[in-house]
Short mmCIF file of C-alpha atoms and ligand atoms in Angstrom, two decimals:
data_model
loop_
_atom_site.label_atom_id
_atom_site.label_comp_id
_atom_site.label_asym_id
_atom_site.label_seq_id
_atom_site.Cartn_x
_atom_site.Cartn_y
_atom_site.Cartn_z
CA UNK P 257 104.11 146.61 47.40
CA UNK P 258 101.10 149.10 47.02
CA UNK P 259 99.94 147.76 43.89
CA UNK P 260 97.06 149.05 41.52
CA UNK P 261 94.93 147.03 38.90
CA UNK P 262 92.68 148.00 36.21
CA UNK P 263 90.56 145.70 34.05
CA UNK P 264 87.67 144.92 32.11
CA UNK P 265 85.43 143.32 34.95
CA UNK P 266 82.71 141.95 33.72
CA UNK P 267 83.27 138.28 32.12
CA UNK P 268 86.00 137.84 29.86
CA UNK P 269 89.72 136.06 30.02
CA UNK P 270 91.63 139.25 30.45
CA UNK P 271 89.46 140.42 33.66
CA UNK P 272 89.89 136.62 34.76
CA UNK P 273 93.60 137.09 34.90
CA UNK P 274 93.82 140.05 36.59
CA UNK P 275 91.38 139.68 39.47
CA UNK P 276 92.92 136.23 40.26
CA UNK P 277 96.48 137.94 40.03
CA UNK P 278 95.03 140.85 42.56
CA UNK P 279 93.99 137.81 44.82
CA UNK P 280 96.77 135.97 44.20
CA UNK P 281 99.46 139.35 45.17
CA UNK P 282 96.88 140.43 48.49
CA UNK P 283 97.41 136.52 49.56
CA UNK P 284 101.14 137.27 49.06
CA UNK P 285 100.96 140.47 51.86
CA UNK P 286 100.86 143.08 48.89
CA UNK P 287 98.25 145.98 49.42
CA UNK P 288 96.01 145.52 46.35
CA UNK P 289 93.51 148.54 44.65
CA UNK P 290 91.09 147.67 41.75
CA UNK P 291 90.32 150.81 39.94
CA UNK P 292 87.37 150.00 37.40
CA UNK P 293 83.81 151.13 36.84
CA UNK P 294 82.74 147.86 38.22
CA UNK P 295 83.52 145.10 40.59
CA UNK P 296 85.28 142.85 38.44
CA UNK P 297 83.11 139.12 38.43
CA UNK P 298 85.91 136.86 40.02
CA UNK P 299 86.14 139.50 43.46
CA UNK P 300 82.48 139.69 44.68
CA UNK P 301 83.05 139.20 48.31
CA UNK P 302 85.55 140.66 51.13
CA UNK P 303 89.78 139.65 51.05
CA UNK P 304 92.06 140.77 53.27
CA UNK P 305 94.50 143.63 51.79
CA UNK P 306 91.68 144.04 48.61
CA UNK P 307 90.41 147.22 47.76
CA UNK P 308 88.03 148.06 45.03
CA UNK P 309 87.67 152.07 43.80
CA UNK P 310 84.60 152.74 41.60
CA UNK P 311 85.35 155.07 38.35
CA UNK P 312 82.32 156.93 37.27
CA UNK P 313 82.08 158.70 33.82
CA UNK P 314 80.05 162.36 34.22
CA UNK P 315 77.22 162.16 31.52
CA UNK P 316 76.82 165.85 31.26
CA UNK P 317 74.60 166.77 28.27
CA UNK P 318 77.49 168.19 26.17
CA UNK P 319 79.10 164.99 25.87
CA UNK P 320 77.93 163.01 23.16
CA UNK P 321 80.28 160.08 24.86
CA UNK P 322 80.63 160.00 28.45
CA UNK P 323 84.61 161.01 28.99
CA UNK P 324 85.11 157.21 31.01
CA UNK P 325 88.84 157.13 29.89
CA UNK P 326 89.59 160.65 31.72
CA UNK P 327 87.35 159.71 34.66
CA UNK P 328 89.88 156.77 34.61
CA UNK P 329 92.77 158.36 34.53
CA UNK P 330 91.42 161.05 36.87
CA UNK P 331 90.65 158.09 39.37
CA UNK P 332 93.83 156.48 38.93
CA UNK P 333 95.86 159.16 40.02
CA UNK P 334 93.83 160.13 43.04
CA UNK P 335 93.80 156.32 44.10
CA UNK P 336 97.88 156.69 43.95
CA UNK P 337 98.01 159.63 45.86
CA UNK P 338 95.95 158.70 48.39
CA UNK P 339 97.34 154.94 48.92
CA UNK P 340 100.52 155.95 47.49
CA UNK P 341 100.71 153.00 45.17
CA UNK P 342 103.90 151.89 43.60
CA UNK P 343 102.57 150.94 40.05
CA UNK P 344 99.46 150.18 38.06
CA UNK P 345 99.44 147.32 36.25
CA UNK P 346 96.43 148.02 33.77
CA UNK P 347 95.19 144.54 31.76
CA UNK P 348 94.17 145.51 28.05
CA UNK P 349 96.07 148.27 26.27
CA UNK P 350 92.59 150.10 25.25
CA UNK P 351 92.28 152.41 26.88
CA UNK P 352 94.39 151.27 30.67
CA UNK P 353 97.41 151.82 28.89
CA UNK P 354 97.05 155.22 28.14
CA UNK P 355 94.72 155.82 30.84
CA UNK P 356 97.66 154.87 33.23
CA UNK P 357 99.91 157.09 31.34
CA UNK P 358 98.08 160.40 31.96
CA UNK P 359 97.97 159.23 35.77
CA UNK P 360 101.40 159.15 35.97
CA UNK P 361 102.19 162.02 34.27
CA UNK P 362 99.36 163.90 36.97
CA UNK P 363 101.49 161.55 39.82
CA UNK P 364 104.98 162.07 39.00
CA UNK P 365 107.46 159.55 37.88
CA UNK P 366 107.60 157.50 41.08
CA UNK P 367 104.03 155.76 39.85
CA UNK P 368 105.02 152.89 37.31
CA UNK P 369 103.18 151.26 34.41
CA UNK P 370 102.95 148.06 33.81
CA UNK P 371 100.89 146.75 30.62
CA UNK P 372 99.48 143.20 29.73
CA UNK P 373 98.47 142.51 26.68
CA UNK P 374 95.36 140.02 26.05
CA UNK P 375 94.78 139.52 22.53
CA UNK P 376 92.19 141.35 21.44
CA UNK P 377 93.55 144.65 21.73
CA UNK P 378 96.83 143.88 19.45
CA UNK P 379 95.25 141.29 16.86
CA UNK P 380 91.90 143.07 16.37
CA UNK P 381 92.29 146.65 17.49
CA UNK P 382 96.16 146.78 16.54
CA UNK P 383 94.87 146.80 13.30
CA UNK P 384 92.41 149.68 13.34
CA UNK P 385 93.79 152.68 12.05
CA UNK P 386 91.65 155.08 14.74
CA UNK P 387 93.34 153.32 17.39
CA UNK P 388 96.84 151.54 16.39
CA UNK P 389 98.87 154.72 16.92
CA UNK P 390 97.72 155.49 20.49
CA UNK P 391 98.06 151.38 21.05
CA UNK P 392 101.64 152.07 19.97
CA UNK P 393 102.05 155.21 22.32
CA UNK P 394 100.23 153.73 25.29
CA UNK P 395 102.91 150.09 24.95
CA UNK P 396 105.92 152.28 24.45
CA UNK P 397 105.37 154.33 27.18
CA UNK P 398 104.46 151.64 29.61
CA UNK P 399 107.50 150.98 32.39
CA UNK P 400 107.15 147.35 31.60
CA UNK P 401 104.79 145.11 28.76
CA UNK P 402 103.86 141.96 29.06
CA UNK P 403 101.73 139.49 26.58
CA UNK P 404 100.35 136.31 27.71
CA UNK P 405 102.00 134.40 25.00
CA UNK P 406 105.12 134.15 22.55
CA UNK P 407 102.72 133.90 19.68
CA UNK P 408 101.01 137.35 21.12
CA UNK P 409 104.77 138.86 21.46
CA UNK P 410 105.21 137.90 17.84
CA UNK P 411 102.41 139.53 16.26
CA UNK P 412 102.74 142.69 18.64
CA UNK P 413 106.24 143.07 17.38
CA UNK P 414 104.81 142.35 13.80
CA UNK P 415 102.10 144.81 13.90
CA UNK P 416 103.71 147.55 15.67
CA UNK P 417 107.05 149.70 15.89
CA UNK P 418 107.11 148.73 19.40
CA UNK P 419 110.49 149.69 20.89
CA UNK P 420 109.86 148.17 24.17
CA UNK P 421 110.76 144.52 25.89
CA UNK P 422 107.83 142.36 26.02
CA UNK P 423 108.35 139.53 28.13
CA UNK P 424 105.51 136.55 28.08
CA UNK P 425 104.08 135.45 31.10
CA UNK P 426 101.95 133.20 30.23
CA UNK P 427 98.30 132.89 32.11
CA UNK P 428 97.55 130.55 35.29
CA UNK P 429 95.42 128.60 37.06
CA UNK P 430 94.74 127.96 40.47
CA UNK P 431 95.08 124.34 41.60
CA UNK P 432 93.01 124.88 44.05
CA UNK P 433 90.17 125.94 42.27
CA UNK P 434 90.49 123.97 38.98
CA UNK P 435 90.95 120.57 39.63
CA UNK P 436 88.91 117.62 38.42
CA UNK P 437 85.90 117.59 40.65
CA UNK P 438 83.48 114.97 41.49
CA UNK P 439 80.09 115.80 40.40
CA UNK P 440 78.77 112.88 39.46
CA UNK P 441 75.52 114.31 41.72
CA UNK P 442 74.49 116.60 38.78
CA UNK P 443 75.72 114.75 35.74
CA UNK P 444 72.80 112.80 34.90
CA UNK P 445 70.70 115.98 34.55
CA UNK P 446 73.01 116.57 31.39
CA UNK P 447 73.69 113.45 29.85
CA UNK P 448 72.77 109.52 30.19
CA UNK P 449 75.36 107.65 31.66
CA UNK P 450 76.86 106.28 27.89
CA UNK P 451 76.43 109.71 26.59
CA UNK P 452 79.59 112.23 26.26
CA UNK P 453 79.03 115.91 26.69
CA UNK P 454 80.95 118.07 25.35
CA UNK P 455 81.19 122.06 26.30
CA UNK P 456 82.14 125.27 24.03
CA UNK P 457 82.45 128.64 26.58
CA UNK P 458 83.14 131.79 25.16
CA UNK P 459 81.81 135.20 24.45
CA UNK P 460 80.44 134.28 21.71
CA UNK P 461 82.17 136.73 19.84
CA UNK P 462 82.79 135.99 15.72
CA UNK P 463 86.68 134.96 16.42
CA UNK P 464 85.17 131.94 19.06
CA UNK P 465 83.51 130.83 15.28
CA UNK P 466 80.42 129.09 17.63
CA UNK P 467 79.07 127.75 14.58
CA UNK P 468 82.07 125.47 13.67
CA UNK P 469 81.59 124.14 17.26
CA UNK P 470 78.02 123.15 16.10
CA UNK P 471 79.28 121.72 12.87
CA UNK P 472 82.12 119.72 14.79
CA UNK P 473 79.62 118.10 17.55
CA UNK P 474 77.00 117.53 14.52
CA UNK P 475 79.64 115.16 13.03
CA UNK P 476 80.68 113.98 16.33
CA UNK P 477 77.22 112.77 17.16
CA UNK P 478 76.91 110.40 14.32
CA UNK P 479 79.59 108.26 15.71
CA UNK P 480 79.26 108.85 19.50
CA UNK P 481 76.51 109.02 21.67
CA UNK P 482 76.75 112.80 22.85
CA UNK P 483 75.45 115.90 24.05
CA UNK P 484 76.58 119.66 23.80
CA UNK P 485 76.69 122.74 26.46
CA UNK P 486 77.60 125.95 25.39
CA UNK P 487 78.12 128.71 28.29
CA UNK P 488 78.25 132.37 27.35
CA UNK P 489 76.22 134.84 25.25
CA UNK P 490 77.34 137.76 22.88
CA UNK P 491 77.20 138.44 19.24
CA UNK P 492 77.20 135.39 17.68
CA UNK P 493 74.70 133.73 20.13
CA UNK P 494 71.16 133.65 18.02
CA UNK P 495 73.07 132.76 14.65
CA UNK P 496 74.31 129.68 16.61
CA UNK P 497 70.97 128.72 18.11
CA UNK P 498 69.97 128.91 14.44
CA UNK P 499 71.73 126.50 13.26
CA UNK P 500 71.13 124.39 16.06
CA UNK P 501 67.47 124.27 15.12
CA UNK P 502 68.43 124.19 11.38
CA UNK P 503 70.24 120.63 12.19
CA UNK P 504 67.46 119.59 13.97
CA UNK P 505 69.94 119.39 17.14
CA UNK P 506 67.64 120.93 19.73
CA UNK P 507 67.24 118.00 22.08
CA UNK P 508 70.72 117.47 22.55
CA UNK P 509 72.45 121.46 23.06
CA UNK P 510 72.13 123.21 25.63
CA UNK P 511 72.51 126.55 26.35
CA UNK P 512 73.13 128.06 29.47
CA UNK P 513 74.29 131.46 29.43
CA UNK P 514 76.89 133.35 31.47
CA UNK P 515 77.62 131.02 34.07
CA UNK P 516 80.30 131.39 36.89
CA UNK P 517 80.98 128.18 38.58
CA UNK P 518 83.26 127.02 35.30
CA UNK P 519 85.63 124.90 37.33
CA UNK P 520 82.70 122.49 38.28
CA UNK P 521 81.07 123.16 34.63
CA UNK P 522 84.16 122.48 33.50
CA UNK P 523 84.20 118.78 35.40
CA UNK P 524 80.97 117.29 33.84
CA UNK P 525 82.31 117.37 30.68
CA UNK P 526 84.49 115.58 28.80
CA UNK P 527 85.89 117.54 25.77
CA UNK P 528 86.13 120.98 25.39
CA UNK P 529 85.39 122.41 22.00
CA UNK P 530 87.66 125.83 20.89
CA UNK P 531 88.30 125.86 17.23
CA UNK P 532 88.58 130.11 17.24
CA UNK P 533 90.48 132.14 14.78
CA UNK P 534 92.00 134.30 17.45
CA UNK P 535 93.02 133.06 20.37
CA UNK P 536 96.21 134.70 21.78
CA UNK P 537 95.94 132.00 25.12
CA UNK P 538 92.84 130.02 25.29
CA UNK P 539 92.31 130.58 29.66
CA UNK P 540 89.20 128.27 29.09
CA UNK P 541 91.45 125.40 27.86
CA UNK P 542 94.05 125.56 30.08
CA UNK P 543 91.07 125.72 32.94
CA UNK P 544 89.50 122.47 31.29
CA UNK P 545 93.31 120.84 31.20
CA UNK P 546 93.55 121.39 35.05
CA UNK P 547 90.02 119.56 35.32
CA UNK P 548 91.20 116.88 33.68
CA UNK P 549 89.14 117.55 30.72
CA UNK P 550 91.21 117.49 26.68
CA UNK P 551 90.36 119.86 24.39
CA UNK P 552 89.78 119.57 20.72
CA UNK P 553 89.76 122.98 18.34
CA UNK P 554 92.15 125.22 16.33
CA UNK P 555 95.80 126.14 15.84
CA UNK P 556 95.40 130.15 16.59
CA UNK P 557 97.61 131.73 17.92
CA UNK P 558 99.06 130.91 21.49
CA UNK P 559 96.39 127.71 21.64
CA UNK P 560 99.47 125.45 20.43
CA UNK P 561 101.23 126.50 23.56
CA UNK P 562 98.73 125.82 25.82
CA UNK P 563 96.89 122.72 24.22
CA UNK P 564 100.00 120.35 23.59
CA UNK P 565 98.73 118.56 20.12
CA UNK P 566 98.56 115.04 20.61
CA UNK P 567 99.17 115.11 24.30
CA UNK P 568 96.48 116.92 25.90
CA UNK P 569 94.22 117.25 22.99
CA UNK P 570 94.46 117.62 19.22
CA UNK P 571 94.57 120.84 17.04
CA UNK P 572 93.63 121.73 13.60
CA UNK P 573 93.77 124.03 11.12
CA UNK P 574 91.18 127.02 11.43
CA UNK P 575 88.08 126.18 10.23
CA UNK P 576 88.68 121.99 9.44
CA UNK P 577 85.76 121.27 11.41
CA UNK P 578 86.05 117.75 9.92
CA UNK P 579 89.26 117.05 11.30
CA UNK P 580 88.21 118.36 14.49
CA UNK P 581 85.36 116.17 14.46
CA UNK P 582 87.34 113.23 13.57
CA UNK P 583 89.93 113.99 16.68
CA UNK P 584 87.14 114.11 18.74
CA UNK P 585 85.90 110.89 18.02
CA UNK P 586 89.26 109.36 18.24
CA UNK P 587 89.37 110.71 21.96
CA UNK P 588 85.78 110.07 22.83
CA UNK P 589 86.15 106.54 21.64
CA UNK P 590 89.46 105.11 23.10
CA UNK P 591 89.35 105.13 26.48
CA UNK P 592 92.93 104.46 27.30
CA UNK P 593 94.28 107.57 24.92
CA UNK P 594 91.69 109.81 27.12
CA UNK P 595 92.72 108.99 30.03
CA UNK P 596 96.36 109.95 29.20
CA UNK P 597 95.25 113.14 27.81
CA UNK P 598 93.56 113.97 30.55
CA UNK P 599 95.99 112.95 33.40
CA UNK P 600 98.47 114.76 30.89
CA UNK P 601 96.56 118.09 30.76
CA UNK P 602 96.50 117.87 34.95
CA UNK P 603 99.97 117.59 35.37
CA UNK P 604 101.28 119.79 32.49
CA UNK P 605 98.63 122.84 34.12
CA UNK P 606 100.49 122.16 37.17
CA UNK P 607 103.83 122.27 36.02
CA UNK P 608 104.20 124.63 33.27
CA UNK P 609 100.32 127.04 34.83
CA UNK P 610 100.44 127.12 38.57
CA UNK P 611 99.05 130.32 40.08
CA UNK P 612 102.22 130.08 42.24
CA UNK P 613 105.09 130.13 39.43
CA UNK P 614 102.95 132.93 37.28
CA UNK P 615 102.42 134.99 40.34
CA UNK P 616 105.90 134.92 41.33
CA UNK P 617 106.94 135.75 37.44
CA UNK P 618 104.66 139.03 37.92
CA UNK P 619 106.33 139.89 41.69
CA UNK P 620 109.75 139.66 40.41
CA UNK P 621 108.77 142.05 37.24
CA UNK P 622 107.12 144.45 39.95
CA UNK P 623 110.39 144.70 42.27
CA UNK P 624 111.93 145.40 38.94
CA UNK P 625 110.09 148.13 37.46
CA UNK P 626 110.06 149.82 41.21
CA UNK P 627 113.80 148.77 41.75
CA UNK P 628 112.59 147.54 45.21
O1 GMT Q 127 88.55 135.82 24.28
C1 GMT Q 127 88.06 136.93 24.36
O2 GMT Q 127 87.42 137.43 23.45
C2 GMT Q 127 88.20 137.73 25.64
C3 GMT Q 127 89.58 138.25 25.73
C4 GMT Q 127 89.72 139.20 26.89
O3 GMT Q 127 90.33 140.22 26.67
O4 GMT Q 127 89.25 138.95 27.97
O5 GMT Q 127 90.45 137.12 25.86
C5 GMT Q 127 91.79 137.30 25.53
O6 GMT Q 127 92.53 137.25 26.75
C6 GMT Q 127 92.47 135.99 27.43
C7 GMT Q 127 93.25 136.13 28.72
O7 GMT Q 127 94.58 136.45 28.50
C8 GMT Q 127 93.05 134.90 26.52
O8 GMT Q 127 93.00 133.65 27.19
C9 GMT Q 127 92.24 134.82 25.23
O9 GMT Q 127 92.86 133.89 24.37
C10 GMT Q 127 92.23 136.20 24.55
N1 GMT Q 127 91.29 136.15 23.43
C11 GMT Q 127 91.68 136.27 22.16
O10 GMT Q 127 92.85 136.40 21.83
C12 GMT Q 127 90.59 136.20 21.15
#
């Protein structure tokens, strides 16, 4: 199949996804064309049947905003000419979906659409009244819509008059990649030997709630010996290095910034911290799982479907940072229960996550939506 992507490519769970999926369908023999105004993160160097087509928005003084979703659009439909793609699968209804749309209506009715939703884009801007119409448009007019969990198909169906099918696929990892990894070389420039470390990595956007990770490890640290990384920067960043220094934490959280060797990251720690109020998946948890590493945080959304409570980690209400505190002590403390959490997480990413069984979930939609 000829087989166009679009994404958000800088760092973020829903331009994860789709890059890997790209990789994942050129590996497969599929002819693969990312159409975004950057390289997304996760491509960065050459693979066989990968293409990458830059979109650039004219900034002409008359425009007050430069017109990116037409240049979009625009690109998208050259990019199917020319290649003669069979569909666009666009990641993030705002604006791909629609963006998609006009190329197909500039195409003709051989290009399909295919639409995944992330999170953001129904639980956050589903509910803005400048954009929840258009949202609405842009998923009923897709070919086919997908949502990377049955708590995102839920509230999609809750919060719009979507007439469509939405199947769930949920998100993947790749085995080969994530896997717990020896790096006991670097550890001890983290932590002491008896000390845990435990990791938060977001965007730090207000739905992550970075501060409750602060207040969880603050109460974790008065019963275990332990350290904190956080990886990532946005919003929410300097209001949680304030209260780091309010606690008098300093010497034991670190913050590293946008990082992009997670997998091995992931591997020197030994809890992962999400307790966020929206989380339609939770990518970074299901990553840690295949590492080998629980997590501990918050009931949102589609985290209950990823994080299996009491088997790979524990969840809590939003916002109990005590009881999230007191799971993580639990864990950090018996070593027998964390080892079965963690050879649990492993196997269940395996099972239920492998890039393999989502990637063929995706091919099988494709063939459908093109009736090949
Ligand atoms: O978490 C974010 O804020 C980034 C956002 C995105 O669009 O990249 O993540 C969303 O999509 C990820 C990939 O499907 C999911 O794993 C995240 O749970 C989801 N974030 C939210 O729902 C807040």
């Amino acid at each position: 199949m000829r087989i166009g992507i679009t994404c958000y490519p800088s760092h973020g769970g829903s331009g994860v996804v789709a890059t890997e999926l790209g990789k994942l369908m050129a590996e497969r023999g599929h002819q693969v064309h990312f159409i975004s105004y950057d390289m997304p993160f996760r491509l960065g160097r050459f693979y066989h049947n990968v293409h990458y087509h830059e979109v650039e928005a004219n900034r002409y003084a008359v425009f007050r905003f430069p017109p990116y979703d037409l240049a979009l659009a625009n690109r998208m439909a050259q990019v199917a000419k020319i290649h003669q793609l069979d569909l666009i699968h666009v990641h993030y209804a705002v604006p791909h979906a629609l963006c998609a749309y006009l190329a197909k209506k500039m195409v003709g009715d051989s290009l399909k659409v295919v639409t995944t939703l992330h999170g953001t884009d129904i639980t956050v801007l589903g509910e803005d009244p400048s954009l929840k119409d258009i949202i609405c448009f842009g998923i009923n007019h897709s070919d086919a819509v997908t949502a990377v969990s049955d708590d995102l198909v839920r509230q999609t169906r809750e919060l719009f008059c979507v007439d469509k099918q939405l199947t769930r696929i949920y998100n993947f990892v790749d085995p080969r990649v994530y896997q717990p990894l020896d790096v006991s070389d670097i550890r001890s420039e983290y932590a002491a030997t008896e000390e845990k470390l435990l990791l938060h990595i977001s965007n730090f956007r207000a739905v992550k709630r970075t501060t409750d990770v602060i207040r969880i490890f603050e109460k974790v640290q008065q019963e275990v010996a332990a350290r904190l990384i956080l990886v990532g920067e946005g919003p929410e960043w300097s209001r949680t290095v304030q209260m780091v220094k309010e606690l008098g934490l300093e010497s034991r959280v670190m913050f590293l910034g946008k990082q992009d060797e997670v997998a091995r990251l992931i591997s020197l720690a030994d809890l992962l911290l999400l307790p966020s109020s929206k989380e339609s998946f939770g990518l970074v948890a299901l990553e840690a799982m295949a590492c080998g590493v629980p997590t501990v945080g918050s009931n949102a959304g589609g985290l209950p479907e990823v994080v299996v409570h009491g088997e790979t980690g524990y969840l809590a209400e939003i916002g109990d940072t005590e009881a999230m505190a007191a799971q993580a002590v639990r864990l950090l403390s018996d070593p027998v229960l964390y080892r079965r959490f963690s050879e649990n997480g492993v196997r269940l990413a395996r099972e239920r996550f492998s890039a393999e069984k989502i990637a063929g979930q995706y091919e099988d939609l494709y063939r459908q939506v093109i009736g090949k």
